[in-house]
Coordinates of C-alpha atoms in Angstrom, one line a residue:
Chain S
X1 CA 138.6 107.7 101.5
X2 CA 141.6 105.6 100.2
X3 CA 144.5 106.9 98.8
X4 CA 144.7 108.4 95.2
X5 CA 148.3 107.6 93.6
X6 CA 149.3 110.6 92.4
X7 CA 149.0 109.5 88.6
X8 CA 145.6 108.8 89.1
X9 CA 144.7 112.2 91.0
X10 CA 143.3 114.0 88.0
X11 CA 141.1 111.7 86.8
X12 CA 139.7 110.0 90.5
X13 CA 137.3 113.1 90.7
X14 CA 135.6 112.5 87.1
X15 CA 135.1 108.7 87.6
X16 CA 132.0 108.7 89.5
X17 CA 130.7 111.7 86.7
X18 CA 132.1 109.0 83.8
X19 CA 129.7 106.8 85.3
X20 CA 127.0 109.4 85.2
X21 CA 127.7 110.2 81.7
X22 CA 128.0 114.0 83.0
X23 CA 131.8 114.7 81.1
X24 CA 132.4 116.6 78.0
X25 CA 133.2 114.2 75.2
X26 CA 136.9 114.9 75.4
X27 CA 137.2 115.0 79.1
X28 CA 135.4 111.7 79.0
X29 CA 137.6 110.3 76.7
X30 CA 140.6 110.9 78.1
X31 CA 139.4 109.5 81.4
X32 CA 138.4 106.2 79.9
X33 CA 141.9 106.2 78.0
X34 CA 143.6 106.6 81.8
X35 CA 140.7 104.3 83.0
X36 CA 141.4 101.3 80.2
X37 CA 145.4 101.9 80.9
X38 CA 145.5 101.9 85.3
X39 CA 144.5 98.9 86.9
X40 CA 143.8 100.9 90.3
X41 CA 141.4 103.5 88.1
X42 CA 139.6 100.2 86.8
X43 CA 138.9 98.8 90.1
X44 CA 137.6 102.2 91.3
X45 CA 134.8 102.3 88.5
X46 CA 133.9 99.2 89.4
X47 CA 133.7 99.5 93.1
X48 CA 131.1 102.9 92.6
X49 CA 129.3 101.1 89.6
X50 CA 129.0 98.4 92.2
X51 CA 127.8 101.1 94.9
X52 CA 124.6 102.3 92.2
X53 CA 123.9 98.9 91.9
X54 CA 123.9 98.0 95.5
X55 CA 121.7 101.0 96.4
X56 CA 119.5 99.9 93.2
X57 CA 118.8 96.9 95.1
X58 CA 117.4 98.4 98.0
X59 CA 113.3 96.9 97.9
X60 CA 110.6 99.0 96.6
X61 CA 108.1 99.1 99.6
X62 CA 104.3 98.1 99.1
X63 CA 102.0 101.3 98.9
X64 CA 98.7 100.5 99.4
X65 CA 96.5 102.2 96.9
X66 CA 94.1 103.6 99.4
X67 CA 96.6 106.8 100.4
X68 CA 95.6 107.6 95.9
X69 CA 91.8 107.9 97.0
X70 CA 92.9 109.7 100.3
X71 CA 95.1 112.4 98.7
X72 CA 92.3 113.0 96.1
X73 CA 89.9 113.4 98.9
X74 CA 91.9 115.9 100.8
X75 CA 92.1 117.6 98.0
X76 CA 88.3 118.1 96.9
X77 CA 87.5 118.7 100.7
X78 CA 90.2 121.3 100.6
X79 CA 88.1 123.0 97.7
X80 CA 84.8 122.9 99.7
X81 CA 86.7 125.0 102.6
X82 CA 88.9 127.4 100.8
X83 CA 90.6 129.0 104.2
X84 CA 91.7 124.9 104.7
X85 CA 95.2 124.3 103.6
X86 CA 94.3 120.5 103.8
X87 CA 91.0 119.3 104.3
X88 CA 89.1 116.8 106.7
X89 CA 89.5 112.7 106.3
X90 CA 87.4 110.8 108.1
X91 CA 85.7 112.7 110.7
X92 CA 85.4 111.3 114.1
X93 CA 83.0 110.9 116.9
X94 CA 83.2 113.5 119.3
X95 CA 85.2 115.8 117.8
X96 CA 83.2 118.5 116.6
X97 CA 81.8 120.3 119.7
X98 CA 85.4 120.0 120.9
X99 CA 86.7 121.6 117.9
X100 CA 84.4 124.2 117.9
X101 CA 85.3 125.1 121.6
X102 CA 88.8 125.3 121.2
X103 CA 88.6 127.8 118.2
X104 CA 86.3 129.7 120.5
X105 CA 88.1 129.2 124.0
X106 CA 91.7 129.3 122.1
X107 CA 92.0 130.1 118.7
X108 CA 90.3 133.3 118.4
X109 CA 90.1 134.8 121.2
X110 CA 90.3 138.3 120.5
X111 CA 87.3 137.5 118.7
X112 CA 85.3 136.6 121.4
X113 CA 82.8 139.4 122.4
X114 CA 81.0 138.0 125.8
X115 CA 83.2 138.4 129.1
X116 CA 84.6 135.1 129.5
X117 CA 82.7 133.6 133.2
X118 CA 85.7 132.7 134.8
X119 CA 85.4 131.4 138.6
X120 CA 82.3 129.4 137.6
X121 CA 82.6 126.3 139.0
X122 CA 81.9 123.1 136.7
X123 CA 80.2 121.0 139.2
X124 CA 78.3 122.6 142.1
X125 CA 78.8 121.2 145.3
X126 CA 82.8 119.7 144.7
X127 CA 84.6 119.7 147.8
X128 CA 87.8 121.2 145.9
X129 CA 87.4 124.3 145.9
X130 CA 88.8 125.8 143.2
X131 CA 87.4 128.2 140.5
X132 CA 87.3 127.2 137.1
X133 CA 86.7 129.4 134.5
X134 CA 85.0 128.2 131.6
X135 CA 87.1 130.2 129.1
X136 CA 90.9 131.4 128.7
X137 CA 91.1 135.0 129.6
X138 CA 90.9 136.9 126.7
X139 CA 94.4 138.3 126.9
X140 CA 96.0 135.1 126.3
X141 CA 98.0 135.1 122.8
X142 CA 96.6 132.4 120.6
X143 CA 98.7 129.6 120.9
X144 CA 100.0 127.7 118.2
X145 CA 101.6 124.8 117.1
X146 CA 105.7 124.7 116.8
X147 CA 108.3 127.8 118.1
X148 CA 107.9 129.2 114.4
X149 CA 104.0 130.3 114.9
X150 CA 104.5 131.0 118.7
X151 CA 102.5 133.3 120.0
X152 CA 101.3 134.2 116.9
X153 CA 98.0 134.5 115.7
X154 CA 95.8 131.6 114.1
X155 CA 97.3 129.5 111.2
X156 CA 96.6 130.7 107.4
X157 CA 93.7 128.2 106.8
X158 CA 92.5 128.0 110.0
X159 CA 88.8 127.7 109.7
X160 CA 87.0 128.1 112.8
X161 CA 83.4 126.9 111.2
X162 CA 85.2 123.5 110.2
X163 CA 84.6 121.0 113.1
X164 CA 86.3 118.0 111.9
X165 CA 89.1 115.6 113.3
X166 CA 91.3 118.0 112.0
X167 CA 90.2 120.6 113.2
X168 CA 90.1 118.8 116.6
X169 CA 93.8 117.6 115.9
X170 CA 95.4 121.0 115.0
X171 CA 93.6 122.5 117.9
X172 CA 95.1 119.9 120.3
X173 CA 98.9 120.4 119.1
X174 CA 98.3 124.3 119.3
X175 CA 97.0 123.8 122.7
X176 CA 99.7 121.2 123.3
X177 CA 102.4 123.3 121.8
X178 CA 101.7 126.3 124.1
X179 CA 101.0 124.7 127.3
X180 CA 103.7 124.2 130.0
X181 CA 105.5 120.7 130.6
X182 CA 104.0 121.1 134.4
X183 CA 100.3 121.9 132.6
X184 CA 100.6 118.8 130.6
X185 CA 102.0 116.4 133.2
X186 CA 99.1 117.6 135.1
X187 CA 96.8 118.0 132.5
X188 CA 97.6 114.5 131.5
X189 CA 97.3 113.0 135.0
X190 CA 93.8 114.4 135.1
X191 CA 92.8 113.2 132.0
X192 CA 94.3 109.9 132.6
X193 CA 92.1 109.5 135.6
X194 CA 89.0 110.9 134.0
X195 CA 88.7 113.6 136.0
X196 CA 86.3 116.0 134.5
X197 CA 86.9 118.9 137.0
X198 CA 88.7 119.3 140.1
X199 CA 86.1 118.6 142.1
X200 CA 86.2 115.1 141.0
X201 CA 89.6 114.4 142.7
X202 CA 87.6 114.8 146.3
X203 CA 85.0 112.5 145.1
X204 CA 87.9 109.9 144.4
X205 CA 89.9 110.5 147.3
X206 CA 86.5 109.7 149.6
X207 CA 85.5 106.3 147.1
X208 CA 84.8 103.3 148.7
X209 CA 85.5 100.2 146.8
X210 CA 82.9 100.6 144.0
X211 CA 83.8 97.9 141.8
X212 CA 84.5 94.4 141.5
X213 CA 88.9 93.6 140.5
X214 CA 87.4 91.7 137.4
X215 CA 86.1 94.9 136.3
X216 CA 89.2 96.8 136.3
X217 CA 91.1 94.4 134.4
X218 CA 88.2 94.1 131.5
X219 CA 88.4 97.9 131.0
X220 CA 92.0 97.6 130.5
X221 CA 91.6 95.3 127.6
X222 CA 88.8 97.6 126.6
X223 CA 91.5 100.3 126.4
X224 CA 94.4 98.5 124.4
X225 CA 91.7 97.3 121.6
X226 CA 90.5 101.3 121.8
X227 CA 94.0 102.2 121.1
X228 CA 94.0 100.3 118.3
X229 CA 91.3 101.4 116.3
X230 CA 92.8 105.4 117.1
X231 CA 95.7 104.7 115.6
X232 CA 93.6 103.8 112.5
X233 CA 91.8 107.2 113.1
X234 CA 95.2 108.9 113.1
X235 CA 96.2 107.0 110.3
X236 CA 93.2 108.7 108.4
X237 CA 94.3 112.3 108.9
X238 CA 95.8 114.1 106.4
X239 CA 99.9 114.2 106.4
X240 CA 100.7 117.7 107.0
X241 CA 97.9 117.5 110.1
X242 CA 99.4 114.7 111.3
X243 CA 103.4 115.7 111.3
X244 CA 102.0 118.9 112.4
X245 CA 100.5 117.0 115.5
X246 CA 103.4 114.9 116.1
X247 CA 105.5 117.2 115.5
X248 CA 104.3 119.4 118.6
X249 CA 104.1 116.5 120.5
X250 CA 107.7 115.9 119.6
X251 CA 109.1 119.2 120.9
X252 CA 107.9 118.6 124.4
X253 CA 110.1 117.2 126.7
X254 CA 110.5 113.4 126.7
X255 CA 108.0 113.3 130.1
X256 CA 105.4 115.2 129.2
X257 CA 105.7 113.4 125.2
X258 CA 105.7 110.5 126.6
X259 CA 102.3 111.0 128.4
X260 CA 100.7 112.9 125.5
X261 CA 101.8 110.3 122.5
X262 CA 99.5 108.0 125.1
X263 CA 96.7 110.8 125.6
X264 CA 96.7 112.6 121.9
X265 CA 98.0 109.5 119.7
X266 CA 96.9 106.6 120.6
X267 CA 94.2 107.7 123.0
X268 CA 90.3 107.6 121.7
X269 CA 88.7 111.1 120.3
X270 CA 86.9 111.3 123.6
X271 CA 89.9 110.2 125.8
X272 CA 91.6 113.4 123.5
X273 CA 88.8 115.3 124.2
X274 CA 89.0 115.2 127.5
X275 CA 92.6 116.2 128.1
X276 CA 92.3 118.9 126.3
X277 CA 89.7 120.1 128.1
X278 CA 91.6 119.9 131.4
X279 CA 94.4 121.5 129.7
X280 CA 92.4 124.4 128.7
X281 CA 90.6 124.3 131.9
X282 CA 94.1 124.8 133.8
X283 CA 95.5 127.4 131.7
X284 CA 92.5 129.4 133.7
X285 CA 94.0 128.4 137.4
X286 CA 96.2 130.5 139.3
X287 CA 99.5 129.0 140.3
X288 CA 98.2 128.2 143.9
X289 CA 95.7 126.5 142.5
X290 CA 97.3 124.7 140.7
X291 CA 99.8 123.5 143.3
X292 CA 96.6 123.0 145.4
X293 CA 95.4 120.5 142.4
X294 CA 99.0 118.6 142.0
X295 CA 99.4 118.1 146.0
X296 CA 95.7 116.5 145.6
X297 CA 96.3 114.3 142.8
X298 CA 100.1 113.3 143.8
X299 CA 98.0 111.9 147.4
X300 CA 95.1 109.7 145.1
X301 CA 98.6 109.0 142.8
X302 CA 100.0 107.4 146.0
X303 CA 96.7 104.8 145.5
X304 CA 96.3 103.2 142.2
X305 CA 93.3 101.0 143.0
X306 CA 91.1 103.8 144.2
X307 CA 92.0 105.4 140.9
X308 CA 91.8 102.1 139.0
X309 CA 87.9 102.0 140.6
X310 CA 87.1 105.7 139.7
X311 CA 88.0 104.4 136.3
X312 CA 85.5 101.6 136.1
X313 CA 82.7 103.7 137.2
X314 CA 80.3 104.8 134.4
X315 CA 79.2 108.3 133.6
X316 CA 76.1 107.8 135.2
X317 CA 78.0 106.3 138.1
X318 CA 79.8 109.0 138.5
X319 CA 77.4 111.8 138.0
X320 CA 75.7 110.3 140.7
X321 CA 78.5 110.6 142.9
X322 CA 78.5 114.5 142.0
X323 CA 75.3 115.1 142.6
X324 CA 74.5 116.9 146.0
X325 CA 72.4 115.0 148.4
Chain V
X1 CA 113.1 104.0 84.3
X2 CA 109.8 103.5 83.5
X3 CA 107.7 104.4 80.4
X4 CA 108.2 108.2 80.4
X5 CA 105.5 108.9 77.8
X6 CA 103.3 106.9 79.9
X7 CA 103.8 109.6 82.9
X8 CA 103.2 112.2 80.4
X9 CA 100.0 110.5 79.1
X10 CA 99.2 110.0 82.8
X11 CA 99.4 113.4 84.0
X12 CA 97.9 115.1 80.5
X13 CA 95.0 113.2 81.2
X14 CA 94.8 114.4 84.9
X15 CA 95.5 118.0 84.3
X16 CA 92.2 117.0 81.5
X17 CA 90.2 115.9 84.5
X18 CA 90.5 112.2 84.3
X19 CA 91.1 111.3 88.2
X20 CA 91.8 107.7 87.7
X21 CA 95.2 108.9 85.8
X22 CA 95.6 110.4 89.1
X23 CA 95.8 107.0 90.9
X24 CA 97.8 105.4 87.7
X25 CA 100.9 107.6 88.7
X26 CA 100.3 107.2 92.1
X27 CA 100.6 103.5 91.8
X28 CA 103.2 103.6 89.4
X29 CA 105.3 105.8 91.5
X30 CA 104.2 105.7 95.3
X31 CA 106.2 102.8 95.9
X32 CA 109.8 103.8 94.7
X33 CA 109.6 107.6 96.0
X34 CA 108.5 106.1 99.5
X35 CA 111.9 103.9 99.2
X36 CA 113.6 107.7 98.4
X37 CA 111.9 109.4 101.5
X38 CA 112.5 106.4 104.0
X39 CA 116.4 106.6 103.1
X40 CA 116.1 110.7 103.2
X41 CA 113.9 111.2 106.2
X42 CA 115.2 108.1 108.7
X43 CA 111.4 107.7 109.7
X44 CA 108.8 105.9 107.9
X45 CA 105.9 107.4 109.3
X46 CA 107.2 110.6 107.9
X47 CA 108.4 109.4 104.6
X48 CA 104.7 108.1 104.2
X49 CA 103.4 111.2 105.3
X50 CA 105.5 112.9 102.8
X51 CA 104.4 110.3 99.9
X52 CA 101.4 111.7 100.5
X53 CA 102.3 115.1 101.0
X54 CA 104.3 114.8 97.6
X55 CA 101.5 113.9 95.6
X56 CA 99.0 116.0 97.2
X57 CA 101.3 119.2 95.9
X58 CA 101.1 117.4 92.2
X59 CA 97.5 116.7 92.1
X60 CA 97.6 120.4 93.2
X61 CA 99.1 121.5 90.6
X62 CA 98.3 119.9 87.7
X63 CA 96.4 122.3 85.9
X64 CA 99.9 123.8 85.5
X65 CA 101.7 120.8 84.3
X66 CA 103.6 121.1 81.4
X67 CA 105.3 118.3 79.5
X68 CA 108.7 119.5 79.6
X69 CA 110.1 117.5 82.2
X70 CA 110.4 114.4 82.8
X71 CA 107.2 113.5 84.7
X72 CA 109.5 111.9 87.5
X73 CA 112.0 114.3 87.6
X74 CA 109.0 117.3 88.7
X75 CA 108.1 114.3 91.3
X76 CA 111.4 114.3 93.3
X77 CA 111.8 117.6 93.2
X78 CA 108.7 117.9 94.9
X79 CA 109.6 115.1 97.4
X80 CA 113.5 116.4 98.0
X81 CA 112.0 120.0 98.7
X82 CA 109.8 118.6 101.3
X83 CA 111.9 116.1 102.8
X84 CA 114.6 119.1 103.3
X85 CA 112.7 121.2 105.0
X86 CA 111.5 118.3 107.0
X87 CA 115.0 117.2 108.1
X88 CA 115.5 121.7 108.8
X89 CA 113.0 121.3 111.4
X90 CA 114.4 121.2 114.7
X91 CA 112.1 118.7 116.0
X92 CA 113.4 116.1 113.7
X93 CA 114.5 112.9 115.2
X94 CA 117.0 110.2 115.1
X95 CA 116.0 107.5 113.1
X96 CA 113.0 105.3 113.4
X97 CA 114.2 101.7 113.9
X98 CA 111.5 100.5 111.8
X99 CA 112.8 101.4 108.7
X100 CA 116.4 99.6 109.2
X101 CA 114.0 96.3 110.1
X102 CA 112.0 96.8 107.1
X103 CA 115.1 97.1 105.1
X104 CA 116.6 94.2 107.0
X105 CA 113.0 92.4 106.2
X106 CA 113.6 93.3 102.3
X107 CA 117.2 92.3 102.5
X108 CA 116.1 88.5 104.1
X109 CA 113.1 88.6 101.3
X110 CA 115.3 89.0 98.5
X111 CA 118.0 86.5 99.1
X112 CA 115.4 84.2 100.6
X113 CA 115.5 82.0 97.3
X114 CA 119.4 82.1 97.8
X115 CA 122.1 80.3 99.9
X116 CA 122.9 80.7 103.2
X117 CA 126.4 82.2 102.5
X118 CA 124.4 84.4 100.1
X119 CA 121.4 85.5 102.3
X120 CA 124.6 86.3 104.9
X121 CA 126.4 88.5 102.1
X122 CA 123.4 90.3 101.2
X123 CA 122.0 90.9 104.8
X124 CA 125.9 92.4 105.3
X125 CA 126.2 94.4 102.2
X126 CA 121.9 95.8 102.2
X127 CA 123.0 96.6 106.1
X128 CA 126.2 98.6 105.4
X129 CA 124.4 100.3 102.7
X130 CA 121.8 101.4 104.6
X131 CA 124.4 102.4 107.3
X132 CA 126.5 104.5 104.4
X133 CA 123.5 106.1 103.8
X134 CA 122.5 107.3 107.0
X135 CA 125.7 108.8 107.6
X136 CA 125.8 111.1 104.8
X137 CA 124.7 114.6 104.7
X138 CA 121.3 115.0 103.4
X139 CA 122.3 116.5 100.2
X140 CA 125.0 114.2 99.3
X141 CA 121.9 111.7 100.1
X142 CA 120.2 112.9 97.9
X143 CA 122.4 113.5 94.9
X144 CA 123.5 109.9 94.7
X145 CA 120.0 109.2 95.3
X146 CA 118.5 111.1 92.5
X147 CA 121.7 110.0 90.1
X148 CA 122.2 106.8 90.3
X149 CA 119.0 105.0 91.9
X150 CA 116.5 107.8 89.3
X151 CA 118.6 108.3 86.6
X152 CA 118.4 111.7 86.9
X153 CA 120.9 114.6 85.2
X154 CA 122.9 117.1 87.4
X155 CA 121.2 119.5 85.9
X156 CA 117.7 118.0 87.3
X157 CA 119.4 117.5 90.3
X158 CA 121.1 120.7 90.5
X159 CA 117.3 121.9 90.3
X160 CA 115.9 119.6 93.0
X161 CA 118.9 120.9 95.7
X162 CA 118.7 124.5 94.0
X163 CA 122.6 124.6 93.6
X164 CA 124.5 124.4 90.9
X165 CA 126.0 121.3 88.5
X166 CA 129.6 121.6 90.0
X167 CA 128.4 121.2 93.2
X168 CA 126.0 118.3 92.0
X169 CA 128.7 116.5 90.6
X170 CA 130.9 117.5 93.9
X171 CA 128.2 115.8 96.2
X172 CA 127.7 112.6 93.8
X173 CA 131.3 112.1 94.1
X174 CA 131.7 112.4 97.5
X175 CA 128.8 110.2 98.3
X176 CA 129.8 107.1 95.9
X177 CA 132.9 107.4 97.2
X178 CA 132.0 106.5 100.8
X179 CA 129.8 104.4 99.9
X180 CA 131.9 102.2 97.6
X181 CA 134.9 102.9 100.2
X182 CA 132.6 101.2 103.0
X183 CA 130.9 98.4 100.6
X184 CA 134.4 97.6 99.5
X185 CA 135.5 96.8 103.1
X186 CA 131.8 95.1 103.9
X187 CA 133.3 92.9 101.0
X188 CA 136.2 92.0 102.6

């Protein structure tokens, strides 16, 4: 701030509410009687009218009309599910079955009334071996999105019979938000190699060259457009959904956020899916074997292009692999 | 300001069911309470999600509306509310560097008819503003924001930042003051 002469003290602090139009009659009137006789008081106006007008001229950004329609729809599909705080956009391949899983393995679990079957192995016959149950035991506080909800239990609105995207992204940042930096940097690794359980990273670790270098590069431009068309999927959810999922994504450590903005962002629904799953898959491990699971992966890390080839394989490909002879 | 019995039309008629008053307002005022939320927030994907977010809460409640304030006034309370508690979370981040590009972009677009000693003044001045304005507190943001950009009262802004008109005028002050203390020297 410059300096006020001391003539000019008194009236400096009701300039900028003279340009406001926010003084009393007489107050204002005796400013603009100092104003019109002090050259320094002058200049000042000027200089803040100058700083309204400046500001002023800061551009009015394009909004396209679409987010209207979107609002209104969130809206009226909020109405349909009353428990919703905001309702579904576009819903999304995939997402469903997944969302519907989570409530059940996550979200409500003191709900669930069947003993979870934990220590069932997902494929028969891996060479890993390494239990994993198909639920979170039922102890496990729900977990939830952001330090505020915590270990609380499932949000207000939180409808477990709604299996849209959002559903599907609100259950991902809970899951997210309560997993460990260590669960998600593996969880993520997993994922990344499209791993579908543990047993997997023995069939990797034993591949032979399966596929051809050309193939390897075209599913990497298959990926980048994927991204693309996610971000537009993203782009569809409702804005308290999605700060609420970046926003647990922001509070992880810059790591593991760096590795879930690729996996929950920008990945596809199924590419989402999937880490999810092995997240909630390993909050079912014991600490050995989850050590057990990192030394694994850390080794097949160590190789890229046998990792690179377990990713061109197809699903069929791969199931074949699985199967026992 | 804009037509303010046109907002009141607008949002009389939504309140009666007509939905395409809805998207009237939302076209009439999307675009200048994004500008608001980008300079409040520092991110633009937030301040678009809070557009949204903003009129989601007004199409909420607009079986409630009354015609007592100004139309625009209810609307940046709305958006100031939610911005502030945005910018309370502790997850909130620096700034996105998109928005000081897009301001940079609409800085190059609007001297682009001018000359080059102009297009270099504005490009200053539109940079040093945005910078003023980052550095302020939120509230003082928002005050001068509300005041001189919206045209709105202390007593609407006092509203918005649920404090009183003293401290309204206190935060105005302070924040023109900084800014025209920096602008003056950007001038120089």
């Amino acid at each position: 701030m410059m300096e006020v002469p001391p003539g000019c003290l008194e009236f400096d602090a009701d300039l900028s509410a003279l340009l406001d139009d926010e003084l009393e009659p007489e107050r204002a009137e005796a400013v603009r009687a100092h104003v019109s006789a002090c050259g320094r008081c002058t200049a000042r106006l000027r200089s803040l009218s100058a700083a309204d007008d400046a500001l002023r001229e800061i551009a009015v950004p394009d909004v396209p009309d679409a987010w209207a329609a979107r609002v209104r729809a969130a809206e009226a599909a909020s109405r349909r599910a009353p428990r919703r705080r905001v309702a579904p956009g576009r819903a999304v391949q995939a997402a469903g079955a997944l969302a519907a899983a989570l409530v059940a393995l996550l979200v409500l679990p003191p709900l669930l009334r069947e003993a979870p079957e934990s220590g069932a192995p997902l494929v028969a016959g891996g060479a890993l071996e390494v239990p994993i149950p198909r639920t979170v035991p039922r102890d496990r506080p729900a977990p939830l999105p952001g330090d505020r909800l915590r270990g609380a239990s499932a949000p207000p609105g939180f409808d477990p019979a709604d299996s849209s995207e959002q559903q599907l992204a609100s259950a991902a940042a809970m899951l997210v938000a309560a997993a460990s930096d260590e669960d998600l940097a593996l969880a993520h690794a997993l994922a990344e190699a499209r791993v579908e359980a543990p047993s997997d990273l023995a069939l990797i670790e034993q591949l032979a060259p399966l596929a051809a270098p050309e193939q390897v590069a075209g599913r990497r431009g298959q990926r980048t457009a994927r991204s693309r068309e996610l971000e537009a999927d993203l782009e569809a959810l409702p804005p308290d959904q999605r700060r609420e999922l970046r926003a647990a994504v922001s509070e992880l450590d810059p790591g593991a956020r760096l590795a879930l903005r690729e996996q929950l962002l920008v990945a596809s629904p199924e590419e989402r899916q999937r880490l999810v799953e092995q997240l909630t898959r390993l909050r079912g491990l014991s600490p050995d074997e989850r050590r057990a699971l990192r030394e694994r992966l850390g080794r097949l890390r160590a190789d890229p292009e046998r990792l690179e080839r377990w990713l061109t394989l197809t699903p069929e490909q791969r199931d074949q692999l699985r199967a026992p002879d | 300001m804009g037509d303010l019995d046109e907002d009141v039309r607008l949002m009389l008629a939504l309140r009666e069911g007509d939905e395409s008053a809805f998207d009237a307002l939302f076209r009439r005022w999307a675009g200048p309470l994004l500008r608001y939320l980008e300079r409040m927030v520092r991110n633009t994907a937030t301040a678009e999600e809070l557009v949204q977010e903003s009129f989601l809460r007004l199409y909420r409640a607009r079986e409630r509306y009354q015609p007592e304030a100004r139309f625009s006034t209810w609307l940046y309370t709305i958006a100031t509310r939610l911005a502030l508690n945005e910018l309370r979370r502790p997850r909130h981040h620096s700034p996105h560097r998109s928005t000081d590009d897009e301001a940079e972009g609409a800085i190059a677009l609007r001297a682009e008819q001018a000359s080059p000693d102009a297009v270099a003044h504005a490009r200053r001045v539109g940079d040093e503003v945005e910078r003023v304005l980052a550095s302020l507190p939120e509230r003082q943001r928002a005050a001068l924001w509300l005041t001189a950009v919206e045209g709105q009262s202390y007593a609407e802004v006092a509203a918005a930042l649920d404090t009183s008109e003293k401290s309204v005028k206190a935060l105005v002050h302070r924040a023109r003051s900084a800014l025209a203390d920096r602008l003056g020297g950007a001038e120089r």
